Coordinates of C-alpha atoms in Angstrom, one line a residue:
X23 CA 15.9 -22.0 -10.8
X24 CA 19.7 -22.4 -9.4
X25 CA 20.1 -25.5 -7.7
X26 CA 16.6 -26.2 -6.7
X27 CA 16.2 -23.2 -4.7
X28 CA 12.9 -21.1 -4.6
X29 CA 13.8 -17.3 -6.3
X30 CA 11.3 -14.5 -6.2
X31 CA 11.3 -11.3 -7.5
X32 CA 8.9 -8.0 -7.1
X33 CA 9.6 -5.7 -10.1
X34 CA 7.8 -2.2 -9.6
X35 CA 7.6 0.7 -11.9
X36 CA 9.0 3.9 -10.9
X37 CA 5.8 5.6 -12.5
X38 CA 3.5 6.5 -9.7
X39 CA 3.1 5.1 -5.9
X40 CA 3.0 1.9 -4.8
X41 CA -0.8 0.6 -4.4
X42 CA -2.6 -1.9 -2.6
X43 CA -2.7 -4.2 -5.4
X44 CA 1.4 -3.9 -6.1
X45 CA 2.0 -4.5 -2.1
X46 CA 0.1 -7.3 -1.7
X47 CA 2.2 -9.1 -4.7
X48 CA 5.1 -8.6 -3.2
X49 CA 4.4 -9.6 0.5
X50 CA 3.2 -12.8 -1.0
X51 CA 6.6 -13.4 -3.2
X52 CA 8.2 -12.1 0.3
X53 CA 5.9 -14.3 2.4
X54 CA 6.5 -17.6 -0.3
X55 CA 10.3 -16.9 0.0
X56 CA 10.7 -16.5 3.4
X57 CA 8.7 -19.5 4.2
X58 CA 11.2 -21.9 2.0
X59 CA 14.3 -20.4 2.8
X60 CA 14.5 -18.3 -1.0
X61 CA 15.1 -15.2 -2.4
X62 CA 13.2 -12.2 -2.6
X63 CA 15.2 -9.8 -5.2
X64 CA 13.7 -6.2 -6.1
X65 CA 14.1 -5.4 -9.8
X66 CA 13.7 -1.7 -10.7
X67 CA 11.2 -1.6 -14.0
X68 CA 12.6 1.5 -15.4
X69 CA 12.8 1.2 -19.6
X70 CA 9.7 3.5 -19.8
X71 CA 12.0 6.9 -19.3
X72 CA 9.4 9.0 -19.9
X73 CA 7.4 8.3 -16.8
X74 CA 9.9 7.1 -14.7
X75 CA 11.0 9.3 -12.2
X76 CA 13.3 8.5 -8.9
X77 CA 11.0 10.0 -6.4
X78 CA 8.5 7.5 -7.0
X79 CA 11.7 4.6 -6.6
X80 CA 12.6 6.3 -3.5
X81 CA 9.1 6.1 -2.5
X82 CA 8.5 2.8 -3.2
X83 CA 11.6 1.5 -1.7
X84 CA 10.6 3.5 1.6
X85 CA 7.3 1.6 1.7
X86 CA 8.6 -1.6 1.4
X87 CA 10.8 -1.5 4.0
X88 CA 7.9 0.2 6.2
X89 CA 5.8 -2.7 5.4
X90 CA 8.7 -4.9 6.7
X91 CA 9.9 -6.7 3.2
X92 CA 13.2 -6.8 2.7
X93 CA 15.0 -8.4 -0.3
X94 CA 18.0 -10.6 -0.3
X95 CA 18.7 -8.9 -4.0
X96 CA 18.3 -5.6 -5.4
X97 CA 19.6 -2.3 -6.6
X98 CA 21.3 0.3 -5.1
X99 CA 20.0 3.3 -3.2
X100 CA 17.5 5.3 -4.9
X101 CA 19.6 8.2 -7.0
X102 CA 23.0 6.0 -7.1
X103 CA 24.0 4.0 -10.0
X104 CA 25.7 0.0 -9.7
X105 CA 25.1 -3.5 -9.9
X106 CA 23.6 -3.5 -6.4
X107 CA 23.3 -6.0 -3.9
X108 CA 23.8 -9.9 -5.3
X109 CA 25.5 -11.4 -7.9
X110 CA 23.0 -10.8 -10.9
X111 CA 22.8 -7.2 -11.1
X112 CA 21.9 -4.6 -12.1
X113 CA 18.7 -4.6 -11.2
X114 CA 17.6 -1.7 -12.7
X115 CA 16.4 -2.6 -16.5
X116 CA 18.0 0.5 -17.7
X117 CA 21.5 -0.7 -16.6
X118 CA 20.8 -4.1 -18.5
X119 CA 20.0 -2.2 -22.1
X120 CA 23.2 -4.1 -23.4
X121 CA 22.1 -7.5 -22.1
X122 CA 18.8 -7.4 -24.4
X123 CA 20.2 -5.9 -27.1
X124 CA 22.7 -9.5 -26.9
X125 CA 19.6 -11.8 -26.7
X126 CA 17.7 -10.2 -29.5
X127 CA 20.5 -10.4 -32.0
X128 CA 21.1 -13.5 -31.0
X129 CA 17.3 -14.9 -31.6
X130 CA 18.0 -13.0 -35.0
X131 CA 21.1 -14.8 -35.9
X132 CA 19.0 -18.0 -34.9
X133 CA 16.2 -17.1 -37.1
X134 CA 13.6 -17.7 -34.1
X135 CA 13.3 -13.3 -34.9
X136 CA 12.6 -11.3 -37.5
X137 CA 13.0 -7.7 -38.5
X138 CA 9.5 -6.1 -39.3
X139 CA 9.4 -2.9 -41.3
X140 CA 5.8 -2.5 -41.2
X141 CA 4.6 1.4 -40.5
X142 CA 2.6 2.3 -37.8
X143 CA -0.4 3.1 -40.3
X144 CA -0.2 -0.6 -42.3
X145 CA -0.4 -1.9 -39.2
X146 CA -3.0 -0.2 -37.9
X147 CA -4.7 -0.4 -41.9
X148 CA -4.2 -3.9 -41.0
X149 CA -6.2 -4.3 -37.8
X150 CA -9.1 -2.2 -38.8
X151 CA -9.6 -4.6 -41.8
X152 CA -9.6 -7.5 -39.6
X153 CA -11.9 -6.0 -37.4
X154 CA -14.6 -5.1 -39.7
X155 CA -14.4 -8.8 -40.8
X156 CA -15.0 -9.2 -37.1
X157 CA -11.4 -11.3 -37.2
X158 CA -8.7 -11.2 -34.0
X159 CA -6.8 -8.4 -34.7
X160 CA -3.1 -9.7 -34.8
X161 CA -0.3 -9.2 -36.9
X162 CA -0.7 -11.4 -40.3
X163 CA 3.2 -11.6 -39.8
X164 CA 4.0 -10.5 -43.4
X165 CA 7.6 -10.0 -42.7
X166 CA 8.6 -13.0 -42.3
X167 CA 9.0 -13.8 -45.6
X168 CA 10.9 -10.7 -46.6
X169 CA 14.0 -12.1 -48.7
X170 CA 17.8 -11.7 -47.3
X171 CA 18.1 -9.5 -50.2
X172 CA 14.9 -7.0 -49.1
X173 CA 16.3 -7.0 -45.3
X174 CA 19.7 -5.4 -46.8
X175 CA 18.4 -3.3 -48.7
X176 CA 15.9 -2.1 -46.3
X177 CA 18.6 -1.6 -43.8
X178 CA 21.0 0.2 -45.9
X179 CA 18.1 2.7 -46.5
X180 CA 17.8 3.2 -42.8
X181 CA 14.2 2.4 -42.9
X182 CA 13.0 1.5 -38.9
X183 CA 12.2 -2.2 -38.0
X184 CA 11.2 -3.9 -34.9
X185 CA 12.1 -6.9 -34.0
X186 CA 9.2 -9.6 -33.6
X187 CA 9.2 -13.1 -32.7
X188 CA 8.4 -16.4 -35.1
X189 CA 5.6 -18.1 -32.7
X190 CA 5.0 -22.0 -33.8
X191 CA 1.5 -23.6 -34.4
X192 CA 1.8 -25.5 -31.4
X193 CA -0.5 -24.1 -28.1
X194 CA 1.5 -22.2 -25.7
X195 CA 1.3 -24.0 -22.1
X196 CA 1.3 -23.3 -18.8
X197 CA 0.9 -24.0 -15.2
X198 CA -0.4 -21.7 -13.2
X199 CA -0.6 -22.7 -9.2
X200 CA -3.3 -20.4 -8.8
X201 CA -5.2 -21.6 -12.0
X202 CA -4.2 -24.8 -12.5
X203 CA -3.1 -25.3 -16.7
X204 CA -3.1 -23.1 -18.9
X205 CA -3.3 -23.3 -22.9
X206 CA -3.0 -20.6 -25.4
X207 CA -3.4 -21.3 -29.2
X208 CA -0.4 -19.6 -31.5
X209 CA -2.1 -17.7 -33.9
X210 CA -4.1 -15.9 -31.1
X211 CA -0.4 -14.8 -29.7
X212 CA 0.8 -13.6 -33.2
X213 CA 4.3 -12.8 -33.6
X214 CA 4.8 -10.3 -30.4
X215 CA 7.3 -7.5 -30.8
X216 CA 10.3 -7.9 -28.7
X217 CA 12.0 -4.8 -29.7
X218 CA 10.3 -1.4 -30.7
X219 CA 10.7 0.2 -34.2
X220 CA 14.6 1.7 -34.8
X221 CA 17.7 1.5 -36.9
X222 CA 20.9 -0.2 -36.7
X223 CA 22.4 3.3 -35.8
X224 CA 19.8 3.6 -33.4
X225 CA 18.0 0.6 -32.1
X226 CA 14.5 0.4 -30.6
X227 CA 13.2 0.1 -26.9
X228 CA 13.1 -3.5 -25.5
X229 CA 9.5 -4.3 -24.4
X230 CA 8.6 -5.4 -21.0
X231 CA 7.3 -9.1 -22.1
X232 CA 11.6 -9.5 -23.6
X233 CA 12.8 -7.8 -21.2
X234 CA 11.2 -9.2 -17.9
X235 CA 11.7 -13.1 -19.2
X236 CA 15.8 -12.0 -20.1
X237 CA 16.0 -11.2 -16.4
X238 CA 13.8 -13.4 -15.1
X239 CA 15.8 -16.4 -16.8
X240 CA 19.2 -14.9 -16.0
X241 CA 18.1 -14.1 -12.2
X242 CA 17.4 -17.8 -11.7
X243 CA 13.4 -17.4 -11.2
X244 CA 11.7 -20.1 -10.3
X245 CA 8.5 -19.0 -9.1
X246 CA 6.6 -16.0 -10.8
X247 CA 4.0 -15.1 -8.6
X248 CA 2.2 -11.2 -10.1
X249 CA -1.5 -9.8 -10.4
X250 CA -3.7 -11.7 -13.4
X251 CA -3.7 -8.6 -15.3
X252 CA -0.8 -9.9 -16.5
X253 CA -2.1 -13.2 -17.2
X254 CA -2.1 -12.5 -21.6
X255 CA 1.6 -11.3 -21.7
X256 CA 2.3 -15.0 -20.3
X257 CA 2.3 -17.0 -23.2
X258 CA 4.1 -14.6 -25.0
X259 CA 6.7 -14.9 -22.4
X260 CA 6.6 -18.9 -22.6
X261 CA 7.5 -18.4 -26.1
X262 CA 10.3 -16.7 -25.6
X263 CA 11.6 -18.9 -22.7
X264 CA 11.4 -21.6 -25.7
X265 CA 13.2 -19.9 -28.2
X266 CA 16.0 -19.6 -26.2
X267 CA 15.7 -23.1 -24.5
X268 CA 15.0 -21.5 -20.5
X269 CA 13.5 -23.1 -18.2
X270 CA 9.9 -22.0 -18.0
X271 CA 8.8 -20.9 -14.1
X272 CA 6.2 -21.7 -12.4
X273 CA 3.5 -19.2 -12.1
X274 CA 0.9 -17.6 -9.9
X275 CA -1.5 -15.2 -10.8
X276 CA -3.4 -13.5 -8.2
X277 CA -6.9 -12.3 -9.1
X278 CA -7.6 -8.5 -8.8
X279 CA -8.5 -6.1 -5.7
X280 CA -11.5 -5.1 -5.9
X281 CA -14.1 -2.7 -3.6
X282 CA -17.0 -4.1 -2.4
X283 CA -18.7 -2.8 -5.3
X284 CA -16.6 -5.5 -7.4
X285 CA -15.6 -3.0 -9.2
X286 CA -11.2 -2.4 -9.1
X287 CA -10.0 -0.9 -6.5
X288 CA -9.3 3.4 -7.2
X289 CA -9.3 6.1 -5.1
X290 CA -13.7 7.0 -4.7
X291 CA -13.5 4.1 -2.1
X292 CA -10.8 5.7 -0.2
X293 CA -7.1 4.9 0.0
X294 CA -5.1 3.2 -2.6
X295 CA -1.5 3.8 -2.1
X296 CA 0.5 2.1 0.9
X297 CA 2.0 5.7 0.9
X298 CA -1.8 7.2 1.7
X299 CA -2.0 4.3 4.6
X300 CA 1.1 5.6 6.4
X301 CA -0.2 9.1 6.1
X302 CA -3.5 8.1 8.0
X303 CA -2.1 6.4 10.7
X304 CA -2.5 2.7 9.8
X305 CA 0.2 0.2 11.4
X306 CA 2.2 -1.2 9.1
X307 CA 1.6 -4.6 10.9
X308 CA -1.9 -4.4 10.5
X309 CA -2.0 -3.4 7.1
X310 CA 0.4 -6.4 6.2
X311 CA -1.5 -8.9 7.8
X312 CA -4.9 -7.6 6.0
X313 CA -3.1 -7.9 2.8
X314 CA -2.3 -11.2 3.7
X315 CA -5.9 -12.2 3.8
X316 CA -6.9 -10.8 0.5
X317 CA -7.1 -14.1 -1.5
X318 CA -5.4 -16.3 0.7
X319 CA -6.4 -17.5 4.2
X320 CA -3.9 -19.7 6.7
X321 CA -4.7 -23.5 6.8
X322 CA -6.9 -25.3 10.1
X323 CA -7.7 -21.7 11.8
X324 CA -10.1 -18.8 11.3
X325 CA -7.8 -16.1 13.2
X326 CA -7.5 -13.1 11.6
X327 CA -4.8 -11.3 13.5
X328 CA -1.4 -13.2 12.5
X329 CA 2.2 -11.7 12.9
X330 CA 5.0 -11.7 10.2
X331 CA 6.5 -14.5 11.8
X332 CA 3.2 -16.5 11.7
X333 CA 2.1 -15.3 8.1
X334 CA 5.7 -16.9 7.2
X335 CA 5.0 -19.9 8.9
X336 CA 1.7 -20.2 7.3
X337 CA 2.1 -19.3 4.2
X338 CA 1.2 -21.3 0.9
X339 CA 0.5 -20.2 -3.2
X340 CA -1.9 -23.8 -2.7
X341 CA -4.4 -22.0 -0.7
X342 CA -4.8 -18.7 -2.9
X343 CA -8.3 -18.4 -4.0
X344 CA -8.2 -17.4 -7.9
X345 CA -11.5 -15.3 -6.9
X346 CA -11.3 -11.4 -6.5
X347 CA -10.7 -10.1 -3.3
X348 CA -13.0 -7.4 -1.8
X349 CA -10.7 -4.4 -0.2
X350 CA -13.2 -4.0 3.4
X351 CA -12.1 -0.8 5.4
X352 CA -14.0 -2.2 8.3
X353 CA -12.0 -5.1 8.3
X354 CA -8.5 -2.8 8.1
X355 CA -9.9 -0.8 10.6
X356 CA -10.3 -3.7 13.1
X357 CA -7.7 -4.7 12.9
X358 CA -5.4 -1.7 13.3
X359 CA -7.4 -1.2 16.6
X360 CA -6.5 -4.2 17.6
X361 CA -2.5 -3.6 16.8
X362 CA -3.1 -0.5 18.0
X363 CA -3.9 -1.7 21.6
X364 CA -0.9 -3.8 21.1
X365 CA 1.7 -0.9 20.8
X366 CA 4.1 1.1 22.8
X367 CA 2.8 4.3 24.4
X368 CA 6.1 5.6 23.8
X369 CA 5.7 4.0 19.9
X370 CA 2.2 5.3 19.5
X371 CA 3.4 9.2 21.0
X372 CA 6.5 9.2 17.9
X373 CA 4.3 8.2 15.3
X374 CA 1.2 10.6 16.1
X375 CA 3.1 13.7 17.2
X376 CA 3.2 15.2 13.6
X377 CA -0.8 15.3 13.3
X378 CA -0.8 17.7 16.2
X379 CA 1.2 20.2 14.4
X380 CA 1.2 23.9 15.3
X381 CA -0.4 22.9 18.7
X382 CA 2.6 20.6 20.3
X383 CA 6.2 22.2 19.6
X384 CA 8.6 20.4 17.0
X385 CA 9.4 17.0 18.5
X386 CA 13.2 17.5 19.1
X387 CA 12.4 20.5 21.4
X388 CA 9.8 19.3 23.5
X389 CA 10.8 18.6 27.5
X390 CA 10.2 15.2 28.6
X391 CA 7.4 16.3 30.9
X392 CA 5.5 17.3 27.7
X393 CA 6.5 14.1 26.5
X394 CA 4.5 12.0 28.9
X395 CA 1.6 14.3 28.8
X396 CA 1.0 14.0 25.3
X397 CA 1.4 9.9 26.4
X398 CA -1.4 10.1 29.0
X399 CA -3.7 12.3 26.4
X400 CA -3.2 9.8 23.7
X401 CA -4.2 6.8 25.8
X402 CA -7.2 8.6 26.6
X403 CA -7.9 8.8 22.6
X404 CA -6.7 6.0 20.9
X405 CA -9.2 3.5 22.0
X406 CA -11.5 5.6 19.6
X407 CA -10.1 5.9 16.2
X408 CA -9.1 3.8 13.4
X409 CA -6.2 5.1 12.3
X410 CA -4.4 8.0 14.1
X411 CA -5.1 11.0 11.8
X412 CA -8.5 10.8 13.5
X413 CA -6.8 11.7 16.8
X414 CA -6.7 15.2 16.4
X415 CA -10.3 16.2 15.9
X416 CA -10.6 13.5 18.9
X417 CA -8.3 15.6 20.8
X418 CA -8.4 19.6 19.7
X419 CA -10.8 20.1 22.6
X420 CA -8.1 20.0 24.8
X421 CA -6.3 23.3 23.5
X422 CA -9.6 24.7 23.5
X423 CA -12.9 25.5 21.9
X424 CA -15.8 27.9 21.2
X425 CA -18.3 28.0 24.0
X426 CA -20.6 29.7 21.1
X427 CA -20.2 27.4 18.8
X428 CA -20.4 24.0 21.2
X429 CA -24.0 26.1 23.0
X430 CA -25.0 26.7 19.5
X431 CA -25.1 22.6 18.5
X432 CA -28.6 21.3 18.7
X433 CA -27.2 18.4 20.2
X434 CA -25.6 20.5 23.5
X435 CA -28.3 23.0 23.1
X436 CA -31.1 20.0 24.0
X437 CA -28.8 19.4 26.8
X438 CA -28.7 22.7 28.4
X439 CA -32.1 23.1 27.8
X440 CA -33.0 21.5 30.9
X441 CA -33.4 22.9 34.2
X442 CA -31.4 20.2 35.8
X443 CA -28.8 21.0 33.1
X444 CA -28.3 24.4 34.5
X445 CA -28.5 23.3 38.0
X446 CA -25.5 21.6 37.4
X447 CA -23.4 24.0 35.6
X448 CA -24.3 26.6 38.6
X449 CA -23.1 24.3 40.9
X450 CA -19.9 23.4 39.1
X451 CA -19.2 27.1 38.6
X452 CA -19.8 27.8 42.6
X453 CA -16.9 25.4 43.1
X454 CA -14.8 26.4 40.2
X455 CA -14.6 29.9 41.8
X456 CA -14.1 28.6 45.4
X457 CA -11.2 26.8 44.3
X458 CA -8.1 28.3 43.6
X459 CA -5.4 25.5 43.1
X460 CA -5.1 22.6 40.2
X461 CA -8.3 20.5 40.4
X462 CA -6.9 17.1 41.1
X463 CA -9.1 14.0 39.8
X464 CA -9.9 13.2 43.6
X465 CA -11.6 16.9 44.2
X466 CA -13.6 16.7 41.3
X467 CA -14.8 13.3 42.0
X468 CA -15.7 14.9 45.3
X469 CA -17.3 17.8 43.4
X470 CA -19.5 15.5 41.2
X471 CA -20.7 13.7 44.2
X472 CA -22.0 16.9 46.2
X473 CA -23.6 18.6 42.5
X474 CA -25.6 15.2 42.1
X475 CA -26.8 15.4 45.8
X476 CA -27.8 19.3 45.6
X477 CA -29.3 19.1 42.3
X478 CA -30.7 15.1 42.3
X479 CA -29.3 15.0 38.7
X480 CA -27.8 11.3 37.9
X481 CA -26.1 9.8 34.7
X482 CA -26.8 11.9 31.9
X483 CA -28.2 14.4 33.0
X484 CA -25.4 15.2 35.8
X485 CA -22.3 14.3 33.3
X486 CA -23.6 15.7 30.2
X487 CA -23.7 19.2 31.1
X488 CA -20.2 19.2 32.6
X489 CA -18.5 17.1 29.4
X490 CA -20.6 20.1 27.5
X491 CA -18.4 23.1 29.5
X492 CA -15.4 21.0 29.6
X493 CA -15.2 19.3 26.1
X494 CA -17.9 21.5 24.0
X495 CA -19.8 17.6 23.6
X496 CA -22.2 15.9 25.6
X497 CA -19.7 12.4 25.5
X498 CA -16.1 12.2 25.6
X499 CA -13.3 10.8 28.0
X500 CA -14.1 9.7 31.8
X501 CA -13.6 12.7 33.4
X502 CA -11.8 11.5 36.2
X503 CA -8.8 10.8 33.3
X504 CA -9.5 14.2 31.7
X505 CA -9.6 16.5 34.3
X506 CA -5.2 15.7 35.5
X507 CA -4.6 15.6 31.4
X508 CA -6.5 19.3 30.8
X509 CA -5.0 20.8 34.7
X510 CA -1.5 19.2 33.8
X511 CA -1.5 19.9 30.3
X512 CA -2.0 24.2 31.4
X513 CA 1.1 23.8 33.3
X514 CA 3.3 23.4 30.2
X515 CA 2.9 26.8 28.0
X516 CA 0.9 24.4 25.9
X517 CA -2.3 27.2 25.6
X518 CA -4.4 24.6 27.3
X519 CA -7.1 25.7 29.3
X520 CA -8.2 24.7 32.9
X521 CA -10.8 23.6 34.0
X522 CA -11.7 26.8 35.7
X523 CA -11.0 28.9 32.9
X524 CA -13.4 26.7 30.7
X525 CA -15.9 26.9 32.9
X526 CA -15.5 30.0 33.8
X527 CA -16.0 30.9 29.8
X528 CA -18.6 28.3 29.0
X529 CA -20.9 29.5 32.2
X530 CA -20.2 33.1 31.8
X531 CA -18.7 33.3 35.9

């Protein structure tokens, strides 16, 4: 910690996409910063070359800034090399190889390290022989008696050692605000490797548990809040805070996502990655303020709909529950409808325009008057979905459908089944043909009024049939909103049909 203030940090892998799990951790180290006036710093987890790749860094860095974290510290752009922004770079762990190479000679010089030359098959010789003696299967530490004399000679034969560290008999201790104290006994830690088998021409890979307490010590850390699946690389950590005299943290470990099932979150219950979540349509608003309920609820209120600003405000590690938390779509879903409702027509017309690809013209080209068409369909719609990927199949209607196909659905077909059903349509078709200028919402109003009183059909059975030859479904918009969107929307070489021509198809006129 530097000078009492509360540091954070969120350090992703470059392996894969950032998940639901991964986001919520850092919008609660974000959320725990903001809300004390701290840091958050992003730290690039990149040692593992083989599956880091700088697409998923790019990505990952795009979705936090969609989500609306930003960090006070952190690397560079994606792609570029540098210490990066704040005074404790780099943050990438593959620009700090020097900096752990330092610390682990240095626990070697102060004998809290040892080389261990053990192969890969003694060790594993090892563990299968305390396993059928139904033992824990850590390392006996047999190398930590090798001689000065067996070291050098091992060394001048270039034989490959990794480096461990001595852990003490005392219990490795904890606190944990999430969990309250926490006690691990030594010879269940063993001695953990901090370094991976090499040479002195050619040293080993640093491990995550050495390299992640190096930086967190040197970055000033003082809270570490992370997911519990990392709750048995924390003693090991503690240790090596002690061998080198740190400071130890303070620590939160948040319990797991799960589905409702209880089982961890993947992708058979739907979407896992935030990058999935912007692909469907969520908000990022509402998906931020779901994640902010998953183990952790706001003090003296039971709203669920809460702003960045009032998450910030709110905010406490105190009130996390150390119990899993149950990923519920519905829930999501609510409350992007209700964000939804909240936004922008305007916002709502930029973010959905790319899901009605190949029926709208690319964005930069479209005329303004298309513009605030495609506003006044989309506030027809967007009452109705979830997320705005469902908008299209909402909306395709409009640039047309199959009267075959909508006459062969049992649903329509029991609807024009009737006698009243085909009353109606005659009726509507009479005017359609009389009628030789765009139907305004005012004529066809007028036009509903004199069908019901010819034919005596009411509710249903007068607006079914019609939504049938207009939309190929027996429900759908009020058509005293649809009828100027469908008659407006032919106007703009956008291959929508009018109302005549539809009826004129779906009737056979």
């Amino acid at each position: 910690m530097e000078n009492g203030r509360i540091r954070v940090r969120f350090v992703p892998s470059p392996t894969g996409l950032l998940h639901v799990g991964n986001a919520r951790t850092a919008l609660f180290n974000w959320l725990f910063a903001r809300h004390h006036g701290g840091d958050f710093i992003l730290r690039i987890e990149d040692t593992d070359t083989e599956l880091t790749d700088p697409r998923f860094e790019k990505a990952l860095v795009s979705d936090l800034r969609w989500l609306g974290l930003d960090w006070d510290e952190g690397p560079n752009e994606p792609g570029t090399r540098g210490a990066g922004k704040g005074q404790h770079g780099p943050y990438r762990q593959s620009d700090r190889l020097h900096l752990y190479a330092d610390y682990a000679a240095k626990l070697l010089k102060e004998e809290k390290a040892y080389r261990c030359f053990c192969t890969i098959e003694e060790l594993e010789a090892e563990r299968k022989a305390l396993a059928e003696r139904n033992m824990p299967q850590v390392y006996s530490g047999r190398c930590r008696s090798l001689t000065p004399k067996v070291i050098k000679r091992n060394l001048a034969a270039g034989i490959p050692f990794a480096i461990r560290l001595k852990i003490g008999e005392e219990p490795l201790r904890f606190h944990d605000m999430v969990r309250g104290d926490v006690e691990f006994q030594a010879d269940a830690v063993s001695d953990p490797i901090l370094v991976r088998s090499g040479t002195e021409a050619d040293p080993g890979t640093p491990v995550y548990n050495f390299v992640v307490t190096v930086d967190d010590a040197l970055m000033g850390i003082s809270h570490v809040i992370r997911g519990d699946d990392h709750l048995p690389n924390t003693p090991k950590q503690v240790a090596i805070y002690e061998a080198f005299g740190w400071e130890i943290p303070i620590f939160a470990h948040l319990s797991n996502v799960t589905g409702l099932d209880r089982e961890r979150l993947a992708k058979r219950q739907g979407a896992t990655s935030i990058a999935t979540f912007r692909e469907m349509g969520y908000l990022p608003e509402a998906l931020v303020n779901y994640l902010a309920l998953l183990g952790w609820g706001p003090e003296n209120t039971k709203r669920e709909t809460l702003t960045l600003q009032e998450l910030v405000k709110n905010f406490s590690l105190e009130r996390i529950s150390p119990s899993p938390a149950a990923f519920n779509f519905d829930k999501l879903n609510t409350l992007n409808r209700h964000y939804l409702k909240l936004s922008s027509p305007v916002r709502l017309a930029a973010l959905s325009w790319e899901y009605f690809g190949g029926l709208l013209p690319e964005k930069d080209h479209a005329s303004d008057e298309v513009l605030v068409w495609f506003v006044h369909l989309l506030q027809m719609f967007v009452p109705t979905v979830d997320h705005l990927d469902q908008l299209t199949a909402k909306a395709l209607f409009i640039f047309g459908f199959d009267p075959d196909i909508a006459r062969a659905r049992q649903e329509n077909a029991n609807v024009l089944a009737a006698d009243s059903a085909r009353m109606v349509l005659a009726e509507l078709a009479d005017r359609v043909r009389a009628h030789s200028i765009p139907v305004t919402a005012e004529i066809f109003q007028q036009w509903l009024q004199e069908i019901e009183k010819a034919t005596g059909a009411k509710d249903k059975n007068l607006f079914q049939p019609i939504c049938i030859a207009l939309t190929g479904a027996p429900s759908g918009p009020e058509l005293g909103r649809l009828v100027p969107v469908i008659e407006h929307g032919s106007t703009l070489n956008l291959g929508v049909p009018t109302v005549r021509q539809r009826v004129e198809k779906f009737v056979g006129v």
